[in-house]
Structures are given as structure tokens and as C-alpha cells.
PDB file of C-alpha atoms in Angstrom:
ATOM      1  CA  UNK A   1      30.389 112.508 217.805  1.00  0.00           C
ATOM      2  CA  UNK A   2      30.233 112.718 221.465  1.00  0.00           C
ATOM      3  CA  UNK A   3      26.636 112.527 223.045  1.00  0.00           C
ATOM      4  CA  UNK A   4      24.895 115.380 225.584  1.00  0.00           C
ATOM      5  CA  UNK A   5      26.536 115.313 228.549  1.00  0.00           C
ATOM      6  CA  UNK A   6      25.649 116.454 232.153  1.00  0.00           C
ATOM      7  CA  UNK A   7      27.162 117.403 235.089  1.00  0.00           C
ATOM      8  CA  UNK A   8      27.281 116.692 237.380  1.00  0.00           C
ATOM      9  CA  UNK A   9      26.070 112.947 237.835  1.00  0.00           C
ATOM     10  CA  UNK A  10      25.004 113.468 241.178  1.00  0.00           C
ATOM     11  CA  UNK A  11      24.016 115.808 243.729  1.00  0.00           C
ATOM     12  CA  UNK A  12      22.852 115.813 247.614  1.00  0.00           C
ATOM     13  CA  UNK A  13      21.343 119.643 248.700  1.00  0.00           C
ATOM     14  CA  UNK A  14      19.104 119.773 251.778  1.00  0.00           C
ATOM     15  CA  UNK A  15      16.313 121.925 252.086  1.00  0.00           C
ATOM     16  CA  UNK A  16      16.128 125.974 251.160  1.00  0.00           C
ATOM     17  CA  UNK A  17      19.748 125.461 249.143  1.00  0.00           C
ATOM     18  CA  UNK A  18      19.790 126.048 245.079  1.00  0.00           C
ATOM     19  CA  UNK A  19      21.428 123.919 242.703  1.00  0.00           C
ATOM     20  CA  UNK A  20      22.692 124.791 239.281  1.00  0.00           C
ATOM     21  CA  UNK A  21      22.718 121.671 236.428  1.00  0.00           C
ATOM     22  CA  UNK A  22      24.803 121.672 233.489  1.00  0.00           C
ATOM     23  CA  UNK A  23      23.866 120.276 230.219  1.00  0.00           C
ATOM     24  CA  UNK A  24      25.939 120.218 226.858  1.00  0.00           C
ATOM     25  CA  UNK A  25      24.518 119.360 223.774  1.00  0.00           C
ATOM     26  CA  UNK A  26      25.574 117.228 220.638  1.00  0.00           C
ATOM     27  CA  UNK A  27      28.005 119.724 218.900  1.00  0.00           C
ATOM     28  CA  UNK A  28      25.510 120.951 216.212  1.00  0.00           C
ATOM     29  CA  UNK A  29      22.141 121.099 218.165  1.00  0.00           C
ATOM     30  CA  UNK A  30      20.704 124.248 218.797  1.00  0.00           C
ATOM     31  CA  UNK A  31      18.100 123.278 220.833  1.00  0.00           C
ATOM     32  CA  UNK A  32      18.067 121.870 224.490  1.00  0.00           C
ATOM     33  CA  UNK A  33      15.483 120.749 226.854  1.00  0.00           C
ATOM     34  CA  UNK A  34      15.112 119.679 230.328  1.00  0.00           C
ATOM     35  CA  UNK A  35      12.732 117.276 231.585  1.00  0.00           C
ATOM     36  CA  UNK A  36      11.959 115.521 235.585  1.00  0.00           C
ATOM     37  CA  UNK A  37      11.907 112.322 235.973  1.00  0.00           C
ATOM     38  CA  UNK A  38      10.332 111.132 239.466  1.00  0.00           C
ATOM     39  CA  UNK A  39       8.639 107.464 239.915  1.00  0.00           C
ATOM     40  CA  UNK A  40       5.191 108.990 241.146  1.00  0.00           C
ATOM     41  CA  UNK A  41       4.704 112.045 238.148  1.00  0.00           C
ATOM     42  CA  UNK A  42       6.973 110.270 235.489  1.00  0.00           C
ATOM     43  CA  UNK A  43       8.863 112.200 232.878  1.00  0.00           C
ATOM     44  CA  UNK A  44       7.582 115.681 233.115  1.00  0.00           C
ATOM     45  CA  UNK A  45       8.691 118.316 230.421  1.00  0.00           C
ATOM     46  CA  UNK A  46      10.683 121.515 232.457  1.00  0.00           C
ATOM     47  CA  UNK A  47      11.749 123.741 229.427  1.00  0.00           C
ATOM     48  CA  UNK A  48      12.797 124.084 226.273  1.00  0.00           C
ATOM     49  CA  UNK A  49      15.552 126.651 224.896  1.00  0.00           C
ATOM     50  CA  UNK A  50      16.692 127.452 221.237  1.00  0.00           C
ATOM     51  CA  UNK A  51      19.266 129.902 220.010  1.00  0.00           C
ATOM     52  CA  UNK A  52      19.797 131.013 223.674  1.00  0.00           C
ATOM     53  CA  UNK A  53      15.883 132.217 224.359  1.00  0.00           C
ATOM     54  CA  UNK A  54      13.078 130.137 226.414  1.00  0.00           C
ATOM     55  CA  UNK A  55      10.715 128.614 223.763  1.00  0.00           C
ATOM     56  CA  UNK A  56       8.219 126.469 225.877  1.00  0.00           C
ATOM     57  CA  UNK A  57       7.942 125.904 229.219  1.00  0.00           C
ATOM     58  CA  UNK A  58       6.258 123.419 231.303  1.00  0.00           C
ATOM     59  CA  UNK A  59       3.969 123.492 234.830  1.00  0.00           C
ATOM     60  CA  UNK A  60       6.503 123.799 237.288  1.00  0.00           C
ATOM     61  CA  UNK A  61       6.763 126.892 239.724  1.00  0.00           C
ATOM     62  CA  UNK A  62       9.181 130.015 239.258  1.00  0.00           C
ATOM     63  CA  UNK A  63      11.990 127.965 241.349  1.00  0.00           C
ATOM     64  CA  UNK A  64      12.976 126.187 238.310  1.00  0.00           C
ATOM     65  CA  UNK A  65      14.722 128.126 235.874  1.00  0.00           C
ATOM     66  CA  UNK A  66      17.393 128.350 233.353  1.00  0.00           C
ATOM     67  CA  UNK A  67      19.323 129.646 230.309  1.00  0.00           C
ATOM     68  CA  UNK A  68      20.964 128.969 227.611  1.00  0.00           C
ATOM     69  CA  UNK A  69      24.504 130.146 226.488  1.00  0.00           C
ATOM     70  CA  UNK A  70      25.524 130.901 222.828  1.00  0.00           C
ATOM     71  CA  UNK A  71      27.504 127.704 222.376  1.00  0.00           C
ATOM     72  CA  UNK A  72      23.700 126.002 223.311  1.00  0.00           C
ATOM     73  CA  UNK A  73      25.336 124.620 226.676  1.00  0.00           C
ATOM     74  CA  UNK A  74      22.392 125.011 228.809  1.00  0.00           C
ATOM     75  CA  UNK A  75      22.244 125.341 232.658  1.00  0.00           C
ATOM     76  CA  UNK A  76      19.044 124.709 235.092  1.00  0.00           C
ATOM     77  CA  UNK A  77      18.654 126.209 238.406  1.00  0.00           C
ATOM     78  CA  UNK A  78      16.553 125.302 241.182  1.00  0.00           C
ATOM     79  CA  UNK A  79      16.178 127.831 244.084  1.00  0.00           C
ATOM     80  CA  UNK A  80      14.876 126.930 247.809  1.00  0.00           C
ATOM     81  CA  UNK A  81      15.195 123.238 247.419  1.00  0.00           C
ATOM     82  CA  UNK A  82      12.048 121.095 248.718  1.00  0.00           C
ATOM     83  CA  UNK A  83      12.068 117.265 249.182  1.00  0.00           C
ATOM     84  CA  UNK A  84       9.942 116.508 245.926  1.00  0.00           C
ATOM     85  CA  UNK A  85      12.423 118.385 244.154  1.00  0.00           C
ATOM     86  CA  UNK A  86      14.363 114.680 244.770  1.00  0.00           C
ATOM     87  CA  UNK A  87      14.450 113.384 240.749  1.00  0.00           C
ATOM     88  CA  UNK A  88      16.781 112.358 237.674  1.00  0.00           C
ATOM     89  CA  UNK A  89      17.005 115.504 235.535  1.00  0.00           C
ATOM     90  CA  UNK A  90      17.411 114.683 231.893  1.00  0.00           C
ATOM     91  CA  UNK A  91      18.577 117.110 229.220  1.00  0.00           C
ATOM     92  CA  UNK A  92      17.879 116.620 225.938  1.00  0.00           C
ATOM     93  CA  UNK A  93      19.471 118.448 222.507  1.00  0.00           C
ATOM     94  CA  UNK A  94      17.754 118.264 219.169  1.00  0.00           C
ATOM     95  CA  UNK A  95      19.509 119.842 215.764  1.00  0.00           C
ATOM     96  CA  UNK A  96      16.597 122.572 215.267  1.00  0.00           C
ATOM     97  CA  UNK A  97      13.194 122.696 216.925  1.00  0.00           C
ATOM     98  CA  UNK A  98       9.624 120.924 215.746  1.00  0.00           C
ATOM     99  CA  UNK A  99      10.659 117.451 213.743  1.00  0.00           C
ATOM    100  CA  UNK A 100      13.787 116.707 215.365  1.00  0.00           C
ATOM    101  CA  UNK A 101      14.394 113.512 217.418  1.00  0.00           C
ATOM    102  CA  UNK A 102      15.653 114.550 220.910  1.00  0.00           C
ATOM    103  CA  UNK A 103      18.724 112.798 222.478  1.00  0.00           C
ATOM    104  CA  UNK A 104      18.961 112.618 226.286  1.00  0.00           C
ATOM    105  CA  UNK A 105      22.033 112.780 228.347  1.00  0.00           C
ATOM    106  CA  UNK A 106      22.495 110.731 231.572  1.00  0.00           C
ATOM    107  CA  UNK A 107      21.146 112.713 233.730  1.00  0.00           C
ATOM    108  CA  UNK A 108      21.433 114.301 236.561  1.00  0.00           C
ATOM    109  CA  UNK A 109      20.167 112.469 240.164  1.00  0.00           C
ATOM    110  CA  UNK A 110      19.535 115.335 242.573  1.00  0.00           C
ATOM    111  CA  UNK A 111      18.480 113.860 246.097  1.00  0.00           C
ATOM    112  CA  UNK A 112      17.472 116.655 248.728  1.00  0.00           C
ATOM    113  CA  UNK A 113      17.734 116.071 252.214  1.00  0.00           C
TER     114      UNK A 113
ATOM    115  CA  UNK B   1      -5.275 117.439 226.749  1.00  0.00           C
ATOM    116  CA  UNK B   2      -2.593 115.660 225.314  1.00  0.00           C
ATOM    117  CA  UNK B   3      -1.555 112.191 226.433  1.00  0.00           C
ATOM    118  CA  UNK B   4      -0.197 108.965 225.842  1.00  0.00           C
ATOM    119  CA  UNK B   5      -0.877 105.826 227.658  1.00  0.00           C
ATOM    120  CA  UNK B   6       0.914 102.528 228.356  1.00  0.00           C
ATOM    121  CA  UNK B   7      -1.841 100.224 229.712  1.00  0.00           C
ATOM    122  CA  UNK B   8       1.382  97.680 231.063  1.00  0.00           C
ATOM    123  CA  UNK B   9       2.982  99.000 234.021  1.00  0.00           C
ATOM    124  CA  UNK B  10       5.042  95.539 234.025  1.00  0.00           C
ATOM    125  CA  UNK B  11       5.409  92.658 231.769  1.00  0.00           C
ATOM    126  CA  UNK B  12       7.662  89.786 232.293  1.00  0.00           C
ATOM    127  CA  UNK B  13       8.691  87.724 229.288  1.00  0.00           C
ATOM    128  CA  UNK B  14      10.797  84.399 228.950  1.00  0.00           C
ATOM    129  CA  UNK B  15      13.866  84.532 226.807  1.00  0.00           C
ATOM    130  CA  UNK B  16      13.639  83.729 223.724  1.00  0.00           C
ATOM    131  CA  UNK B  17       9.597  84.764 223.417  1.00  0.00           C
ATOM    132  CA  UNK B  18       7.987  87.482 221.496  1.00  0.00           C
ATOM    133  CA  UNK B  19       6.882  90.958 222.992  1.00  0.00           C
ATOM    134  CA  UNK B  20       4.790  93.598 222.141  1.00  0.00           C
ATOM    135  CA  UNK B  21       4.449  96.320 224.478  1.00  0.00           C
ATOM    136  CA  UNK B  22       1.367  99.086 223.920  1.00  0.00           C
ATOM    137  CA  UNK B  23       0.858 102.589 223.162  1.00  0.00           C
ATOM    138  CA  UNK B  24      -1.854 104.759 222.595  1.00  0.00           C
ATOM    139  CA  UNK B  25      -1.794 108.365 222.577  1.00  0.00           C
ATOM    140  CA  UNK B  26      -4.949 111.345 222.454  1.00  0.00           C
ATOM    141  CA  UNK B  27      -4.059 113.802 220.156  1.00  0.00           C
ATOM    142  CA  UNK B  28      -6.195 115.836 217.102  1.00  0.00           C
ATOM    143  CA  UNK B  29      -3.378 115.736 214.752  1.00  0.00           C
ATOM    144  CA  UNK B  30      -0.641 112.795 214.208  1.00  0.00           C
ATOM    145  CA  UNK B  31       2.039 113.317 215.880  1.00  0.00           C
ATOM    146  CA  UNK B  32       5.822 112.498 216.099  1.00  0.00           C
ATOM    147  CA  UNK B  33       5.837 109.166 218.062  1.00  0.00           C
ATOM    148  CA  UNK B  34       9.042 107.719 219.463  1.00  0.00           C
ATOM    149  CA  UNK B  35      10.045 104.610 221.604  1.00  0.00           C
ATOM    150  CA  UNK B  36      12.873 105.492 224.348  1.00  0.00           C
ATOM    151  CA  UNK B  37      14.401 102.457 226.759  1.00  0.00           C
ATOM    152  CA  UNK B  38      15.878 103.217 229.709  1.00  0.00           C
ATOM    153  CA  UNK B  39      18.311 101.124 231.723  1.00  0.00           C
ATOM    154  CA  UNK B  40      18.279 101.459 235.465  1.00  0.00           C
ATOM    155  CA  UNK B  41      20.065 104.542 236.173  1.00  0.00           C
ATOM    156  CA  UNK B  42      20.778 105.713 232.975  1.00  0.00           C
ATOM    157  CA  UNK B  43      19.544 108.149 230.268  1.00  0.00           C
ATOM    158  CA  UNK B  44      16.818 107.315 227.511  1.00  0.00           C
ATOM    159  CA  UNK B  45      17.947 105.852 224.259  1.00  0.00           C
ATOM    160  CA  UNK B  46      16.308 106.474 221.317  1.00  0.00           C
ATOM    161  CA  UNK B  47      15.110 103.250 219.656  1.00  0.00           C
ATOM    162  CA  UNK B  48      12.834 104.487 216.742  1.00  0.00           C
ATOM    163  CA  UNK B  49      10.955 106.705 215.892  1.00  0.00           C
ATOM    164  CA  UNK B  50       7.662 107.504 213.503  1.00  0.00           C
ATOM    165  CA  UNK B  51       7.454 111.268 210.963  1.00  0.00           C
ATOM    166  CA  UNK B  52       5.045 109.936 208.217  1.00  0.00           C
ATOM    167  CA  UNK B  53       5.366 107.706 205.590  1.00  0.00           C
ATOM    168  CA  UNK B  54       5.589 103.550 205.840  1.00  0.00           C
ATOM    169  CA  UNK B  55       3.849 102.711 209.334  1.00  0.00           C
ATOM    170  CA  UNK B  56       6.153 100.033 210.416  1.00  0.00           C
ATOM    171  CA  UNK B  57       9.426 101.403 211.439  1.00  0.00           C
ATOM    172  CA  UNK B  58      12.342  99.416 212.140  1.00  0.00           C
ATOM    173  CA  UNK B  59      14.492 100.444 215.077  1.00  0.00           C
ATOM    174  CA  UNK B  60      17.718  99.300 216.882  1.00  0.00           C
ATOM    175  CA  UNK B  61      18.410  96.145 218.789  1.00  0.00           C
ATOM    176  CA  UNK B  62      15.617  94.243 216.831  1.00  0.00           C
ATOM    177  CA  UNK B  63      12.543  96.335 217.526  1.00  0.00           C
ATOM    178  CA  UNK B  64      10.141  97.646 215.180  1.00  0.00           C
ATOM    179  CA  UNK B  65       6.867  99.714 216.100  1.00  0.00           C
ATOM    180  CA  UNK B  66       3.261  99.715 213.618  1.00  0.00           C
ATOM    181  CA  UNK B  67       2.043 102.594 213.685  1.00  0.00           C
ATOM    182  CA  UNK B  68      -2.157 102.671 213.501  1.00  0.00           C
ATOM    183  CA  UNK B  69      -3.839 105.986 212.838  1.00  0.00           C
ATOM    184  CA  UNK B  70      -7.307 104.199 213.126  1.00  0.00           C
ATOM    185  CA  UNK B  71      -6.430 102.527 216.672  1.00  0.00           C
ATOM    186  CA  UNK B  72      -4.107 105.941 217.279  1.00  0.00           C
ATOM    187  CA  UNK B  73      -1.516 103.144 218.551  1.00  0.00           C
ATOM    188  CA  UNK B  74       2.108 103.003 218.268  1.00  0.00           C
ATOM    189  CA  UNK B  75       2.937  99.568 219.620  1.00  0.00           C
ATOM    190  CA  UNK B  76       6.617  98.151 219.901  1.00  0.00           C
ATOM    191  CA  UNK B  77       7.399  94.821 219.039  1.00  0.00           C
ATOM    192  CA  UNK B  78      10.078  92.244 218.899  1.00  0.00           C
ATOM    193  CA  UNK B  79      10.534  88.528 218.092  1.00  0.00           C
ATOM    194  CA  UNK B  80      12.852  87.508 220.247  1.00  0.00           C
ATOM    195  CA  UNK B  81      13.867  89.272 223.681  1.00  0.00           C
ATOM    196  CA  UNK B  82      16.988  88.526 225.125  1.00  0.00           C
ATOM    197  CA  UNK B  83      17.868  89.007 228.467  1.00  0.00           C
ATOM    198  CA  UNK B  84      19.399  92.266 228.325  1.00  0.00           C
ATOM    199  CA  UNK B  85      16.413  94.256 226.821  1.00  0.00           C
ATOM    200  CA  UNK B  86      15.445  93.916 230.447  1.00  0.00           C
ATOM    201  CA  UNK B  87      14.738  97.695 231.012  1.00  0.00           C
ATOM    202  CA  UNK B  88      12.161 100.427 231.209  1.00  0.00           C
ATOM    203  CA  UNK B  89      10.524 101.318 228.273  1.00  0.00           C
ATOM    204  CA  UNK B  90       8.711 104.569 227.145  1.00  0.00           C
ATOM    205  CA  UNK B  91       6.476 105.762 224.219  1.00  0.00           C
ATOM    206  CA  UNK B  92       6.895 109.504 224.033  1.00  0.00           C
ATOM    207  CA  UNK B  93       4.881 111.919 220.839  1.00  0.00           C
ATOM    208  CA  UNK B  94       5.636 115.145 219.930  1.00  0.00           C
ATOM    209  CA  UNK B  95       2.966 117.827 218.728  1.00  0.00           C
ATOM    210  CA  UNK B  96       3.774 117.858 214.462  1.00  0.00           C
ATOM    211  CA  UNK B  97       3.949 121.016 213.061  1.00  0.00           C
ATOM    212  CA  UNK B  98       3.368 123.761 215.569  1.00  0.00           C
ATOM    213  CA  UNK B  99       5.871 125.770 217.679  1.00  0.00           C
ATOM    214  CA  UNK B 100       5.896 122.806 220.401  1.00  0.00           C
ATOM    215  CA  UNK B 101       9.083 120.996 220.920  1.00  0.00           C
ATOM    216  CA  UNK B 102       8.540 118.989 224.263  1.00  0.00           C
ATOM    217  CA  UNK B 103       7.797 115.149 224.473  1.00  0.00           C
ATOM    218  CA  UNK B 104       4.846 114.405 226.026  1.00  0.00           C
ATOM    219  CA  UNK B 105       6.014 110.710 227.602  1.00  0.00           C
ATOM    220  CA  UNK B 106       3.652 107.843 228.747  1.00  0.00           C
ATOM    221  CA  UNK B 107       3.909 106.195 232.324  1.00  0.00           C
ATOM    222  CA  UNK B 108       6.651 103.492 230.613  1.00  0.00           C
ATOM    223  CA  UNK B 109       6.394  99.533 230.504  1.00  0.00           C
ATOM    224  CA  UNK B 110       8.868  97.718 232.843  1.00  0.00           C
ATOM    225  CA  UNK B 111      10.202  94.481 231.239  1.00  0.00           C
ATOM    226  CA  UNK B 112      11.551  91.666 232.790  1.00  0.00           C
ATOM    227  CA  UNK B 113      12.982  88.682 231.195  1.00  0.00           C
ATOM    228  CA  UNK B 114      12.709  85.228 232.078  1.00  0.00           C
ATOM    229  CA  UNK B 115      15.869  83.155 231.887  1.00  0.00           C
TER     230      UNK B 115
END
């Protein structure tokens, strides 16, 4: 069974762009969620979607968005692109919600210029 | 609020030698605790994970984690590191029971191995 996959691997934006981030799950998983990695905050939880609505969302401003489609491919957006916006984006998939391990993808490493 | 913490920011181990790298997390219920490694550059792969029951789990690549409700620990262990379990490693818990479904992740535990 194939893992989550993201795409793309990497990205270079400069300042004020947006950037959309692809994520597909483990064929089977409903639920997907995104996550920020930087070396000063760590892994940070973005958001969380299952059956193609926002469940949980963490502390990070409006500019960071995203959906989900009804195959559970999700997609992040980030609008107006700031320097500390520079991180590894993880996605993550998990069969239902509550009790389920999570399994990352690769990532996504989004440097902004 | 929340938290887990990984008092090691670094350890460096010799081949061949034991490690044990700590957890401890704040929470009023127990919660889902999991162990994730990350290579440089990669993802995070899963390498065990606690729900209930026995409270030593066994994991992949040799590792196995104690779980201790009374210390509210979740330590990793292994006998024997070998040189490519150099990596980053992170102890991650997730809220049991309730409507919550992100992983709340420590700092993580850099190991380097000795040759």
C-alpha cells in the first residue's frame, strides 16, 4: 500500500506570493492533517480535516488555510508569504479520527525569499 | 496546557551501547503516546506506539518504550544502537477520547552514534 505522498518536495516563493501544498493520503484514511516543522517552534499542529470538513485547527493566523476533497486528498494554502513561513510541512493521514496512529508523508520544504 | 518534554536536546552514543532517550508529558488523562524518528530531510516514521494495556511496547528496528503512569513517562529504549539509528527522534501524545486528533510533539532528541 503506497504511503501519503506530497507534492511537491520543494518550493522557493518570495515574499507577498501564496503557495498551494498537496497531500494524498494512504488509500483508506479519511482523515488528514498538516503540521510545521521549523528548528526554533518545532512541530506545530496546522489543521486537521475529516470527511472533507475542518475538525481542529491550530494557532496559526488566517493565511494558512486549506481543504479537503472527497477522495481525502487534502491541499494547504498559504497567502502573502513572510520569511518565517520558511519550514518542512508534513501531512499526515490516519484511517478515522481519535485512536488512530497518524502516518506522515515527506514533506514539503517551502523556503521564502 | 498540554505538553510533552524531552529533557535531551542531544545525546551521542557509541555503537554497540545501550540508549534510552526520555519523555515526559503533562496531561489530566492518559493519553495516546507515540515515538516518531526522523532522518535528516525526511518525514517521521512511526516506531511504536502506546493505547492501553501492557506498558512496554515493542516497536520496529529494536526499540521498545515503558510506559509509567506514576512518573507520566514514556521513555524509548534500545540495547544496542547501530550506526544508522543516527537520527532525530520525537515523543508525540495524543488527547484519548475526546474530539482532538492533533499530536502534540516534544522538542525531539538528536542522536549521534559513535563509531
Amino acid at each position: 500500500k503506497a504511503g501519503v505522498t506530497q507534492t511537491p518536495r520543494y518550493l522557493i516563493k518570495t515574499r507577498g506570493q501564496q503557495v498551494t501544498l498537496s497531500c494524498s493520503p494512504i488509500s483508506g484514511h479519511r482523515s488528514v492533517s498538516w503540521y510545521q516543522q521549523t528548528p526554533g517552534q518545532g512541530l506545530q499542529f496546522l489543521f486537521e480535516y475529516f470527511s472533507e470538513t475542518q475538525r481542529n485547527k491550530g494557532n496559526f493566523p488566517g493565511r494558512f488555510s486549506g481543504r479537503q476533497f472527497s477522495n481525502s486528498r487534502s491541499e494547504m494554502n498559504v497567502s502573502t508569504l513572510e520569511l518565517g513561513d520558511s519550514a518542512l510541512y508534513l501531512c499526515a493521514s490516519s484511517r478515522d479520527r481519535a485512536r488512530e496512529t497518524q502516518y506522515f508523508g515527506p514533506g514539503t520544504r517551502l523556503l521564502v525569499l | 496546557a498540554q505538553s510533552v518534554t524531552q529533557p535531551d536536546i542531544h545525546i551521542t552514543v557509541s555503537e554497540g551501547a545501550s540508549l534510552e532517550l526520555r519523555c515526559n508529558y503533562s496531561y489530566g488523562a492518559t493519553p495516546y503516546l507515540f515515538w516518531y524518528v526522523q532522518s535528516p530531510g525526511q518525514g517521521l516514521q512511526l516506531l511504536l506506539k502506546y493505547f492501553s494495556g501492557d506498558t512496554l511496547v515493542q516497536g520496529i528496528k529494536g526499540f521498545e518504550a515503558e510506559f509509567k503512569r506514576s512518573q507520566s513517562s514514556f521513555n524509548l529504549r534500545k540495547p544496542s544502537v547501530h550506526w544508522s539509528d543516527a537520527a532525530e527522534y520525537f515523543c508525540a501524545v495524543l488527547p484519548a477520547g475526546g474530539s482532538q486528533g492533533n499530536l502534540i510533539f516534544g522538542k525531539g532528541t538528536k542522536l549521534s552514534v559513535k563509531p
